[in-house]
XYZ file of C-alpha atoms in Angstrom:
783
model
C -7.751 31.677 37.850
C -9.401 31.113 34.501
C -9.561 27.882 32.677
C -6.197 26.103 32.768
C -7.646 22.621 32.692
C -8.600 20.034 30.032
C -9.351 21.974 26.858
C -7.217 25.050 27.583
C -4.419 26.201 25.231
C -1.998 27.124 27.821
C 1.647 27.741 27.159
C 3.900 24.830 27.651
C 5.449 24.954 31.104
C 8.652 23.094 29.983
C 9.264 25.666 27.268
C 10.739 28.220 29.637
C 13.762 26.128 30.453
C 14.182 24.728 26.900
C 14.051 28.337 25.274
C 16.612 29.520 27.754
C 19.081 26.607 27.164
C 18.431 25.063 30.561
C 17.329 21.646 29.264
C 19.516 18.707 30.504
C 20.151 16.055 28.064
C 22.633 13.005 28.378
C 25.326 15.066 26.621
C 25.066 17.835 29.321
C 25.746 15.368 32.205
C 29.316 15.365 33.637
C 30.084 12.941 36.406
C 33.381 13.048 38.424
C 35.992 10.793 36.821
C 33.824 10.130 33.731
C 35.423 8.458 30.685
C 34.380 8.238 27.115
C 33.732 5.350 24.782
C 33.943 4.967 20.934
C 32.990 1.727 19.161
C 34.771 -0.270 16.437
C 32.050 -0.994 14.021
C 31.871 -3.602 11.162
C 32.677 -2.136 7.849
C 30.903 -5.014 5.969
C 27.429 -6.191 6.042
C 27.972 -9.942 6.444
C 31.055 -11.800 7.431
C 32.873 -14.055 9.964
C 35.358 -12.542 12.388
C 38.666 -14.264 11.991
C 40.698 -12.090 14.286
C 40.710 -8.795 16.288
C 44.181 -7.264 16.527
C 44.800 -4.778 19.190
C 48.320 -3.052 19.541
C 49.981 -4.062 22.747
C 50.133 -0.487 24.030
C 46.352 -0.139 23.718
C 45.462 -3.272 25.758
C 43.346 -2.302 28.726
C 41.706 0.417 26.615
C 39.969 -1.916 24.177
C 37.447 -4.551 25.018
C 35.780 -7.192 22.903
C 33.186 -9.957 23.320
C 35.852 -12.213 24.810
C 36.094 -9.769 27.756
C 32.298 -9.792 28.301
C 32.066 -13.455 29.354
C 28.734 -14.035 31.035
C 26.900 -11.130 29.397
C 23.793 -12.420 27.694
C 22.838 -11.424 24.190
C 19.759 -9.237 23.409
C 16.967 -11.838 22.728
C 13.302 -10.903 21.767
C 10.937 -13.640 22.380
C 7.215 -14.005 21.373
C 4.642 -16.612 21.974
C 3.270 -15.888 18.464
C 3.456 -19.148 16.349
C 6.406 -19.315 14.193
C 8.263 -16.344 15.622
C 12.004 -16.885 15.405
C 14.156 -15.070 18.025
C 17.466 -13.605 17.100
C 20.460 -13.292 19.535
C 22.162 -10.014 19.265
C 25.437 -9.916 21.157
C 26.341 -6.541 22.713
C 29.796 -6.945 20.919
C 29.851 -9.215 17.848
C 30.753 -12.813 18.418
C 31.535 -15.255 15.545
C 30.234 -13.025 12.736
C 28.697 -9.667 11.920
C 25.350 -9.259 10.246
C 25.126 -5.478 9.298
C 27.364 -2.501 8.706
C 27.886 -0.745 11.880
C 27.476 -3.817 14.176
C 29.627 -3.289 17.320
C 32.876 -5.196 17.318
C 35.056 -3.681 20.010
C 34.688 -0.912 22.587
C 37.419 1.712 23.010
C 37.867 3.739 26.305
C 39.694 7.107 26.697
C 39.386 10.367 28.655
C 37.858 12.096 25.522
C 35.701 10.896 22.638
C 38.366 12.049 20.125
C 41.011 9.988 21.814
C 38.695 7.007 21.985
C 38.081 7.353 18.151
C 41.860 7.402 17.718
C 42.139 4.179 19.450
C 39.353 2.593 17.515
C 41.132 3.546 14.329
C 44.104 1.411 15.361
C 42.101 -1.717 15.945
C 42.262 -4.078 13.042
C 39.549 -6.632 12.385
C 40.075 -9.422 9.852
C 36.858 -10.750 8.266
C 35.956 -13.513 5.925
C 33.172 -11.870 3.803
C 29.958 -13.820 3.277
C 27.110 -13.383 0.622
C 24.674 -10.474 1.616
C 21.039 -10.292 1.680
C 20.318 -6.618 0.652
C 16.757 -6.901 -0.525
C 13.838 -8.404 1.426
C 12.126 -9.937 -1.520
C 15.428 -11.783 -2.436
C 15.862 -12.713 1.135
C 12.418 -14.583 1.167
C 13.413 -16.910 -1.692
C 14.787 -20.396 -1.031
C 18.560 -20.602 -1.407
C 19.078 -16.919 -0.221
C 22.186 -16.530 1.986
C 21.183 -17.169 5.711
C 21.737 -14.464 8.370
C 20.803 -16.970 11.214
C 21.736 -20.410 10.031
C 19.687 -22.244 12.551
C 16.502 -20.834 11.232
C 16.804 -22.465 7.766
C 15.491 -19.381 6.129
C 15.317 -15.483 6.664
C 11.826 -15.198 7.952
C 11.382 -13.780 11.460
C 7.729 -14.183 11.323
C 4.732 -14.899 9.049
C 1.299 -13.553 9.829
C -2.089 -13.879 7.961
C -5.675 -12.925 8.250
C -8.283 -14.572 6.086
C -12.084 -14.184 6.408
C -12.696 -17.195 4.296
C -13.978 -17.971 0.861
C -15.912 -15.150 -0.847
C -17.635 -14.920 -4.198
C -16.192 -11.374 -4.234
C -12.790 -12.644 -5.399
C -14.476 -13.850 -8.537
C -17.456 -11.692 -9.206
C -16.595 -8.067 -8.295
C -17.163 -5.760 -11.124
C -14.031 -3.801 -10.404
C -10.793 -5.578 -9.620
C -7.633 -3.486 -9.410
C -4.141 -4.747 -8.577
C -1.025 -2.576 -7.635
C 2.351 -2.940 -6.178
C 3.637 -0.432 -3.699
C 7.094 0.119 -1.993
C 8.050 2.462 0.807
C 11.735 3.424 1.362
C 13.815 2.708 4.401
C 14.175 5.771 6.432
C 16.126 7.185 9.491
C 14.372 8.950 12.479
C 16.822 11.853 12.735
C 15.792 13.375 16.218
C 17.818 16.480 16.914
C 19.334 14.669 19.864
C 20.858 11.230 19.130
C 21.000 8.472 21.526
C 23.247 8.525 24.501
C 24.195 6.828 27.779
C 26.095 7.439 30.908
C 26.615 4.567 33.382
C 28.151 4.530 36.854
C 28.370 2.054 39.524
C 27.008 3.264 42.952
C 29.065 1.227 45.443
C 27.066 2.404 48.477
C 23.791 1.089 47.047
C 25.346 -1.747 45.049
C 23.469 -0.349 42.085
C 24.172 0.542 38.400
C 22.910 4.021 37.739
C 22.235 4.617 34.046
C 21.415 8.105 32.611
C 19.941 7.275 29.119
C 17.734 8.890 26.614
C 14.969 6.321 27.010
C 11.214 6.558 26.166
C 10.637 3.390 28.010
C 13.003 3.482 31.080
C 11.318 0.647 33.026
C 11.516 -1.541 29.999
C 15.188 -0.820 29.425
C 15.860 -1.623 33.117
C 14.252 -4.957 32.612
C 16.254 -5.698 29.487
C 19.488 -4.358 30.777
C 19.261 -6.277 34.084
C 18.631 -9.601 32.216
C 21.641 -9.037 29.903
C 24.044 -8.090 32.704
C 22.645 -10.711 35.146
C 21.658 -8.302 37.759
C 18.443 -8.152 39.893
C 16.350 -5.342 38.602
C 16.460 -3.527 41.903
C 20.253 -3.170 41.400
C 19.648 -1.105 38.124
C 18.392 2.350 38.223
C 17.335 4.129 34.903
C 17.284 7.970 34.994
C 16.107 9.554 31.807
C 17.027 13.228 31.446
C 15.418 15.561 28.911
C 15.038 13.895 25.476
C 15.484 15.798 22.335
C 12.991 13.987 20.218
C 12.337 10.197 20.185
C 9.646 9.153 17.669
C 10.077 5.547 18.686
C 13.775 5.459 18.035
C 14.616 5.750 21.698
C 12.023 3.131 22.751
C 14.439 0.044 22.708
C 17.313 -1.548 24.615
C 20.554 -0.648 23.076
C 23.587 -2.845 22.791
C 25.693 0.275 23.574
C 23.721 0.544 26.917
C 24.700 -3.001 27.757
C 28.437 -2.350 26.842
C 28.709 0.870 28.727
C 26.891 -0.570 31.767
C 29.214 -3.554 31.848
C 32.243 -1.247 31.558
C 31.150 0.985 34.341
C 30.683 -1.953 36.699
C 34.110 -3.302 35.690
C 36.003 0.026 36.156
C 33.981 1.434 39.154
C 33.808 4.843 37.419
C 31.408 6.609 35.114
C 31.445 5.813 31.403
C 29.732 7.726 28.613
C 28.828 7.135 24.915
C 27.209 9.788 22.800
C 25.883 8.787 19.403
C 27.100 10.860 16.404
C 25.178 11.514 13.293
C 27.155 9.039 11.152
C 26.475 6.247 13.633
C 22.811 7.243 13.686
C 22.368 7.090 9.953
C 24.539 4.008 9.128
C 24.168 1.813 11.984
C 21.117 2.252 14.095
C 18.063 4.280 13.008
C 16.308 2.524 10.202
C 12.527 1.993 9.732
C 9.600 1.762 7.354
C 10.713 -0.409 4.457
C 7.710 -2.223 3.148
C 6.563 -3.864 -0.082
C 2.927 -4.523 -0.916
C 0.830 -6.265 -3.608
C -2.645 -5.409 -3.223
C -5.820 -6.336 -5.167
C -9.015 -4.401 -4.380
C -12.499 -5.538 -5.274
C -15.307 -3.019 -5.674
C -18.800 -2.714 -7.117
C -19.492 -0.646 -10.244
C -20.130 2.444 -8.140
C -16.571 2.199 -6.591
C -17.623 0.990 -3.127
C -14.892 -1.311 -1.775
C -16.162 -4.901 -1.278
C -12.854 -6.705 -0.377
C -9.115 -6.623 -0.261
C -6.515 -9.295 -0.985
C -2.913 -8.341 -0.029
C 0.631 -9.606 0.479
C 3.080 -7.470 2.381
C 6.814 -7.893 3.178
C 8.690 -5.974 5.794
C 12.620 -5.563 5.704
C 13.462 -6.119 9.483
C 17.169 -5.929 9.245
C 19.563 -8.170 10.962
C 18.143 -8.540 14.590
C 14.978 -7.913 16.398
C 15.586 -5.132 18.869
C 14.451 -5.538 22.416
C 11.595 -5.834 23.219
C 10.149 -7.006 19.926
C 10.775 -4.791 16.971
C 10.907 -7.316 14.119
C 7.341 -8.643 14.392
C 5.837 -5.146 15.117
C 5.290 -3.803 11.611
C 4.449 -7.010 9.996
C 2.077 -8.088 12.778
C 0.265 -4.877 12.532
C -0.016 -4.582 8.778
C -2.535 -7.372 8.418
C -4.735 -6.084 11.131
C -4.797 -2.403 10.151
C -4.603 -2.333 6.307
C -8.412 -1.983 6.019
C -8.227 1.398 7.643
C -11.458 3.255 8.269
C -13.377 1.286 5.445
C -16.400 -0.921 5.871
C -16.080 -4.230 3.937
C -16.210 -7.966 5.002
C -14.099 -9.791 2.488
C -10.397 -9.600 3.432
C -7.207 -11.616 3.341
C -3.626 -10.549 3.968
C -0.273 -12.335 4.542
C 2.807 -10.624 5.780
C 6.428 -11.644 6.011
C 8.962 -10.194 8.289
C 12.306 -10.743 6.647
C 15.802 -10.689 8.034
C 18.375 -8.735 5.846
C 21.985 -7.542 6.257
C 20.888 -4.001 7.366
C 20.323 -2.285 10.617
C 17.415 -3.621 12.588
C 14.074 -1.996 11.738
C 12.838 0.132 14.669
C 9.445 1.747 15.606
C 9.003 5.129 14.158
C 6.071 7.552 14.532
C 3.043 5.965 12.984
C 4.457 2.418 13.239
C 3.271 0.518 10.138
C 0.398 2.945 9.668
C 2.230 5.175 7.281
C 3.026 2.398 4.845
C -0.422 0.948 5.211
C -2.160 4.242 4.585
C 0.033 4.741 1.560
C -0.961 1.439 0.135
C -4.689 1.574 0.958
C -5.226 5.178 0.015
C -3.480 4.763 -3.420
C -5.682 1.738 -4.029
C -8.669 3.957 -3.177
C -7.633 6.371 -5.978
C -6.960 3.497 -8.351
C -10.497 1.996 -7.701
C -12.000 5.668 -8.315
C -10.225 5.898 -11.629
C -11.638 2.548 -12.747
C -15.130 3.437 -11.653
C -14.864 6.909 -13.356
C -15.645 8.829 -10.192
C -13.927 11.370 -8.080
C -11.456 9.672 -5.448
C -13.252 11.784 -2.853
C -16.663 10.133 -3.711
C -15.227 6.554 -3.624
C -14.009 7.219 -0.154
C -17.260 8.605 1.090
C -19.007 5.459 -0.249
C -16.799 3.071 1.719
C -16.023 4.776 4.997
C -17.636 3.472 8.219
C -20.655 5.650 8.937
C -20.923 7.612 12.174
C -24.299 5.954 13.057
C -22.506 2.649 13.150
C -20.291 3.649 15.994
C -18.934 1.933 17.993
C -17.974 -0.383 15.158
C -16.026 -3.660 14.780
C -14.211 -3.805 11.453
C -13.253 -6.850 9.372
C -10.101 -7.528 11.577
C -12.154 -6.845 14.840
C -10.675 -3.425 15.463
C -13.192 -1.670 17.669
C -13.613 1.843 16.461
C -14.809 3.802 19.588
C -16.294 6.848 18.081
C -16.036 9.366 15.248
C -17.549 10.678 12.051
C -15.005 9.838 9.150
C -17.204 11.039 6.330
C -17.553 14.520 7.780
C -13.782 14.783 8.285
C -13.334 14.017 4.594
C -16.034 16.424 3.636
C -14.482 19.294 5.658
C -10.994 18.486 4.172
C -12.452 18.618 0.558
C -14.155 21.923 1.343
C -11.122 23.461 2.938
C -8.787 22.485 0.138
C -11.349 23.853 -2.457
C -11.806 20.657 -4.499
C -14.331 22.230 -6.863
C -12.188 25.256 -7.572
C -9.057 22.988 -8.088
C -10.860 21.109 -10.803
C -11.782 24.389 -12.558
C -8.096 25.489 -12.251
C -6.798 22.212 -13.760
C -9.174 22.638 -16.757
C -7.789 26.168 -17.301
C -4.125 25.062 -16.927
C -1.339 26.701 -15.102
C 0.371 29.843 -16.462
C 3.892 28.566 -15.701
C 3.365 25.242 -17.408
C 3.328 23.085 -14.345
C 0.557 20.602 -13.660
C -1.392 20.808 -10.506
C -3.198 17.918 -8.714
C -5.153 17.301 -5.501
C -4.995 14.174 -3.308
C -6.637 12.910 -0.178
C -5.865 10.298 2.415
C -7.892 9.210 5.435
C -6.861 6.896 8.188
C -7.610 5.856 11.743
C -4.889 5.661 14.395
C -5.345 3.027 17.027
C -3.573 4.190 20.179
C -3.347 3.546 23.916
C -3.545 -0.165 23.168
C -4.068 -2.223 26.238
C -3.746 -5.684 27.751
C -6.400 -7.148 25.482
C -4.401 -6.297 22.297
C -0.909 -7.049 23.298
C -1.678 -10.289 25.166
C -2.991 -11.611 21.810
C 0.179 -10.655 20.111
C 2.420 -12.741 22.516
C 5.000 -10.062 23.108
C 6.911 -9.670 26.274
C 5.927 -6.229 27.003
C 2.071 -6.196 27.754
C 0.688 -3.051 29.187
C -1.584 -3.365 32.204
C -2.769 -0.740 34.680
C -0.895 2.627 34.195
C -0.076 4.077 37.636
C 0.690 7.569 38.816
C 1.632 8.976 42.195
C 0.294 12.404 43.413
C 1.916 14.036 46.377
C 0.864 17.258 47.956
C 3.928 19.253 49.323
C 3.793 20.916 52.769
C 3.301 24.313 51.128
C 0.426 23.241 48.899
C 2.254 22.417 45.714
C 1.719 19.045 43.937
C 4.209 16.459 42.667
C 3.264 14.043 40.082
C 5.355 10.895 39.492
C 4.741 8.888 36.362
C 6.572 5.981 34.590
C 6.113 7.413 31.053
C 8.635 9.947 29.744
C 8.110 13.009 27.650
C 10.219 13.560 24.496
C 8.377 16.538 22.970
C 4.824 15.897 23.648
C 4.419 18.624 26.344
C 3.435 16.076 29.041
C 4.701 18.317 31.837
C 1.944 20.704 30.764
C -0.914 18.424 29.897
C -0.532 16.278 33.024
C -0.550 19.503 35.166
C -3.689 20.439 33.334
C -5.401 17.150 34.267
C -4.461 17.905 37.934
C -5.938 21.302 37.564
C -9.068 19.856 36.098
C -9.507 17.615 39.184
C -7.914 19.754 41.976
C -8.032 23.299 40.659
C -4.353 23.592 41.476
C -2.548 26.084 39.280
C -0.492 24.175 36.625
C 2.508 26.321 37.523
C 2.456 24.683 41.014
C 2.764 21.240 39.544
C 6.098 19.443 39.218
C 6.119 16.208 37.152
C 8.819 13.415 37.615
C 9.169 11.232 34.592
C 10.465 7.735 34.240
C 13.125 7.596 36.934
C 12.882 3.881 37.943
C 13.727 4.750 41.570
C 10.913 7.182 41.992
C 8.203 6.386 39.559
C 5.536 3.539 39.300
C 6.256 0.863 36.672
C 5.167 1.610 33.199
C 5.805 0.278 29.740
C 6.622 3.756 28.852
C 5.806 6.270 26.054
C 4.888 4.668 22.790
C 1.759 4.059 20.660
C 0.322 7.489 21.441
C -0.733 6.191 24.853
C 0.696 8.693 27.399
C -2.087 11.149 27.471
C -4.828 8.500 27.654
C -3.042 6.104 30.133
C -0.791 8.386 32.281
C -3.422 11.248 32.025
C -6.053 8.685 33.380
C -3.842 7.557 36.158
C -3.082 11.057 37.140
C -6.834 11.684 37.144
C -7.480 8.820 39.514
C -4.608 9.728 41.916
C -5.845 13.375 41.992
C -9.375 12.320 42.687
C -8.153 10.241 45.625
C -6.178 13.262 46.870
C -9.375 15.394 46.496
C -11.271 12.830 48.738
C -8.652 13.058 51.373
C -8.604 16.923 51.062
C -12.304 17.152 51.649
C -12.131 15.222 54.900
C -9.514 17.511 56.276
C -11.045 20.635 54.853
C -14.512 19.842 56.153
C -12.866 19.530 59.682
C -11.024 22.792 59.382
C -14.349 24.375 58.217
C -16.216 22.751 60.993
C -18.748 21.128 58.722
C -19.708 17.755 57.350
C -17.524 16.067 54.635
C -20.592 15.632 52.348
C -21.249 19.300 52.392
C -17.912 20.526 50.860
C -16.463 20.434 47.438
C -12.998 20.875 45.813
C -12.792 24.047 43.845
C -9.866 26.269 42.525
C -7.382 24.377 44.630
C -9.454 24.651 47.927
C -12.112 22.910 49.865
C -15.283 25.114 49.773
C -18.461 25.255 51.830
C -21.082 27.991 51.994
C -18.736 30.832 51.110
C -15.991 29.559 53.405
C -12.854 28.031 52.020
C -9.604 26.538 53.082
C -6.833 26.247 50.507
C -4.710 23.395 49.733
C -1.702 24.988 51.480
C -3.719 25.180 54.766
C -4.765 21.601 54.335
C -1.195 20.679 53.783
C 0.001 22.586 56.730
C -2.475 20.712 58.931
C -1.417 17.320 57.659
C 2.419 17.860 57.756
C 2.976 20.540 60.421
C -0.123 20.786 62.668
C -1.561 17.140 62.964
C -3.456 18.315 66.108
C -5.790 20.086 63.785
C -6.686 16.948 61.846
C -10.090 15.158 62.332
C -9.981 11.880 64.281
C -10.912 9.978 61.141
C -8.246 11.542 58.928
C -7.075 9.111 56.318
C -3.511 7.780 57.658
C -2.269 7.623 54.102
C -2.282 11.387 54.074
C -1.791 13.520 50.966
C 0.060 11.094 48.858
C -1.740 8.658 46.665
C -0.758 6.123 43.856
C -3.544 4.973 41.620
C -3.786 2.823 38.622
C -5.913 3.213 35.510
C -7.187 1.323 32.491
C -9.899 2.627 30.066
C -13.283 1.090 30.530
C -12.362 -1.012 27.301
C -8.696 -1.370 26.694
C -8.710 -2.369 23.012
C -7.471 1.229 22.137
C -8.719 4.554 21.148
C -9.248 5.411 17.591
C -8.136 8.811 16.419
C -8.494 9.747 12.720
C -7.778 12.414 10.243
C -8.364 13.378 6.631
C -5.333 15.019 4.796
C -5.722 16.916 1.604
C -2.753 18.097 -0.585
C -2.564 20.344 -3.557
C 0.677 20.148 -5.506
C 2.368 21.525 -8.585
C 4.552 19.250 -10.626
C 7.203 20.545 -13.047
C 7.439 17.909 -15.759
C 10.704 19.254 -17.067
C 12.681 18.722 -13.888
C 10.490 16.409 -11.802
C 10.111 18.950 -8.986
C 6.998 18.787 -6.666
C 5.750 21.859 -4.732
C 3.174 21.629 -2.080
C 0.774 24.565 -2.811
C -1.676 23.986 0.075
C -2.167 21.338 2.721
C -5.077 20.684 4.942
C -5.496 18.381 8.011
C -8.929 17.694 9.630
C -8.207 15.592 12.744
C -10.259 14.143 15.494
C -8.346 13.263 18.684
C -11.380 13.213 20.889
C -11.409 15.666 23.671
C -8.168 17.733 23.338
C -6.415 18.401 26.613
C -4.469 21.315 25.088
C -5.452 22.121 21.466
C -2.156 24.264 21.120
C 0.029 21.215 21.967
C -2.171 19.036 19.526
C -1.508 21.575 16.776
C 2.207 21.377 17.473
C 2.089 17.519 17.269
C 0.189 17.532 14.057
C 2.494 20.233 12.535
C 5.626 18.230 13.453
C 4.281 14.878 12.375
C 3.054 16.325 9.104
C 6.708 17.626 8.427
C 7.995 14.219 9.077
C 5.250 12.782 6.662
C 6.332 15.198 3.925
C 9.864 13.984 4.423
C 8.664 10.348 3.950
C 6.686 11.456 0.813
C 9.250 13.384 -1.000
C 12.743 13.320 0.376
C 13.819 10.787 2.942
C 15.483 7.502 1.661
C 18.171 5.415 3.236
C 19.398 3.358 0.216
C 21.772 0.417 0.271
C 23.897 -1.077 -2.421
C 24.007 -4.774 -3.321
C 26.691 -5.492 -0.595
C 24.462 -4.046 2.191
C 26.458 -0.709 2.341
C 24.275 2.256 3.408
C 24.641 5.079 0.753
C 24.104 8.045 3.154
C 26.403 8.780 6.129
C 25.711 12.494 6.669
C 22.878 14.959 6.365
C 24.484 16.042 3.030
C 23.468 12.683 1.704
C 20.127 12.060 3.569
C 17.534 14.634 2.596
C 15.252 16.193 5.253
C 12.452 18.756 4.676
C 13.283 22.342 5.907
C 11.267 25.364 6.397
C 11.104 26.001 2.688
C 9.706 22.525 1.970
C 6.902 22.458 4.589
C 3.937 24.617 3.659
C 1.638 26.567 5.895
C -0.331 23.533 7.072
C -3.958 24.383 7.956
C -5.354 22.286 10.775
C -9.082 21.930 11.622
C -10.360 20.150 14.712
C -13.169 17.768 15.402
C -13.724 16.524 18.974
C -15.759 13.277 19.183
C -15.172 11.977 22.742
C -14.131 8.379 23.288
C -16.762 6.692 25.394
C -14.156 4.607 27.189
C -11.510 7.139 28.529
C -11.153 9.918 31.177
C -12.489 13.064 29.714
C -13.077 11.301 26.374
C -9.429 11.785 25.219
C -7.711 9.755 22.541
C -4.059 9.352 21.562
C -2.963 11.624 18.755
C 0.780 11.824 18.776
C 1.456 9.957 15.554
C -1.379 10.989 13.372
C 0.426 13.930 11.506
C 3.016 11.507 10.184
C 0.559 8.939 8.791
C -1.331 10.764 6.135
C 1.145 12.926 4.034
C 2.787 10.236 1.919
C -0.616 8.929 0.602
C -2.149 12.426 0.125
C 0.897 13.850 -1.724
C 1.332 10.708 -3.861
C -2.415 10.872 -4.869
C -1.981 14.552 -5.591
C 1.055 13.888 -7.841
C -0.746 11.050 -9.685
C -3.823 13.319 -10.119
C -1.503 15.862 -11.848
C 0.377 13.374 -13.926
C -2.432 10.912 -14.563
C -3.262 12.362 -18.001
C 0.293 11.749 -19.005
C -0.034 8.110 -18.196
C 1.954 8.251 -15.046
C 1.265 6.592 -11.751
C 3.760 6.649 -8.854
C 3.652 3.839 -6.415
C 6.960 4.273 -4.439
C 8.240 6.656 -1.849
C 9.940 9.049 -1.848
C 8.568 10.709 -4.910
C 11.844 12.222 -6.075
C 12.453 14.060 -9.255
C 14.486 11.055 -10.427
C 11.454 8.783 -10.027
C 9.102 11.340 -11.528
C 11.310 11.834 -14.533
C 11.707 8.025 -15.089
C 7.912 7.465 -14.859
C 7.314 10.318 -17.450
C 9.995 8.716 -19.756
C 8.285 5.356 -19.522
C 4.653 6.552 -19.909
C 2.512 5.586 -22.743
C 3.319 8.056 -25.605
C -0.295 8.298 -26.577
C -1.298 9.075 -23.010
C 1.427 11.735 -22.831
C 0.219 13.342 -26.130
C -3.427 13.270 -25.158
C -2.525 14.834 -21.713
C -0.254 17.530 -22.988
């Protein structure tokens, strides 16, 4: 058969249907009698609803909160001290708190007709003062979004290792302020939902693009007042998620309620304007950081404050506290120091709720920490590369508990950085800078290095106090009567290639050809409970569960196979999809035939559970795996027009043992493209009245093929000591490093001109403004 198991770069099984246009997404589903929904959305960011006027001829086609009596609001709770829950009604009641908030639901045979109805609904508002900036929202006397709170703070969090003489005596003390822009996720497929009431089963059946279908069922059942057994979530193919499809939607509640009321299917498909203006916001952070270092540039301590703009509500299950809660624990990154304090504020503003996005919190944290490392290096008069080498956790210290008690399982961070510097050609770049560019542009090189905690388990989330705490991940493996294999897992794939990699795990254990493996994802009627696909956990957790289930199948195969081979069970083994003994073999199809069709051939002690097994899995230590990567960027900056061109880009990553290196490369390429967007292009701006300033992709800039360079990826493989096969999660890493590496490269190019960029995206406008405000003497000496 050849190697098709763990470590093999086999072609993705799911791509055959995708490339032939045979994928099935929510928008492809048509149910008999289906009707369409469009929403009336608030045109203002903050205001009281005085009246909703519906023309008489449209009554029965328009529904408001008054019609949905008994439906509960979305409420996110946490046992973390001081966390304030926010009630988000599916349709606004009393007042609106963001542009795009749902006010009314309009029903018609087509989406166009539903939009025409929505245009005829008139909503009268009393406008209220707006909180459009997170720092202003923290101040006493700021307008209140949720009056009962008394302020606009969802959550405060702090870490403090205690008094330290470092704060006073460190030879190098550098302070910087950083800001990252609010972004949108922009998957190719927006969100969508179809709900239908199954009168035979007394069950609400919901087809929805959901990364976490079991969690969505829990939240939807709570809001609609249904037992969870009366809600079935079926996630079809998903055209990109990135975290955006990992929450319960108010639209899902509205459409589910309406399907129950009408007794017929109802569908809502998000359009791009809704996506940009009303829903998909993320990553708006502000940092003030002071780094303390010795005279050689080695980091001794860090003192930081961070603010996160969380928008108007906390999306279910717990989005508002996620970024702020993580910042304080992951800001130290892969560096070894012991003096640390950090305080974070998660602030409510009149904007769309902040949602988890690929690299949750890590991208902003990496930007702040890695720009600080360059600032320290400049103060020490050494190469930024050298400053990092002096401060990184050493490989001989692994496993290592850092200053915030993150348990790094394995790795060689300095080696990853050395390889990145060699691959980008650091020495040659310095020579090239001294010679100057013939076209007059200025070149610069920048590095970033980070670690990505993934596959977080019970030990981590229980301490956060959130309502969604992962436990044992389960998988079901079932041999079919003709010797194929079905896998059922509660996670869902939205681009990670899990149909392939889980089949490869089955191959590794059973030897079955991956082409004979079918994977069922996420359907709550068929799959074991799971918290879903998030936090780069699916390969570690679902892969581990599939391993355990397949090993149980292998044990049962050996008992039946030994009987068919007329030998003892301890003398056989499973190999290449068969039970083997002394040159004799009986294939899986023969074993399945005996179990299903010829039970008279079974041994008397055959396991009565047969060839179907459900198994659970947790890593030996469930504090998470730690992947890591070093990114290096070479850029050219045109000081006349502010344009940045990426000339070369290198990634050296270590995701433990790679189940499918080709798929990993695809994940790193895609994530890096998103990170380049964060660094140079993407920004969802708001005016002082909370109005989003981009509503189409003509206004919201995304990187395309001409903006993404030929990224060069190099692999290291340091196995995790705690997981099956030594795998680590790696789905988010590509998106974390680019903003910091590119910003450091731009600053390296423009540093002689007195310019230091500390905000994303690094647009021509920001570069030209920085150049205009630079010290004239520095500009002259650097010219």
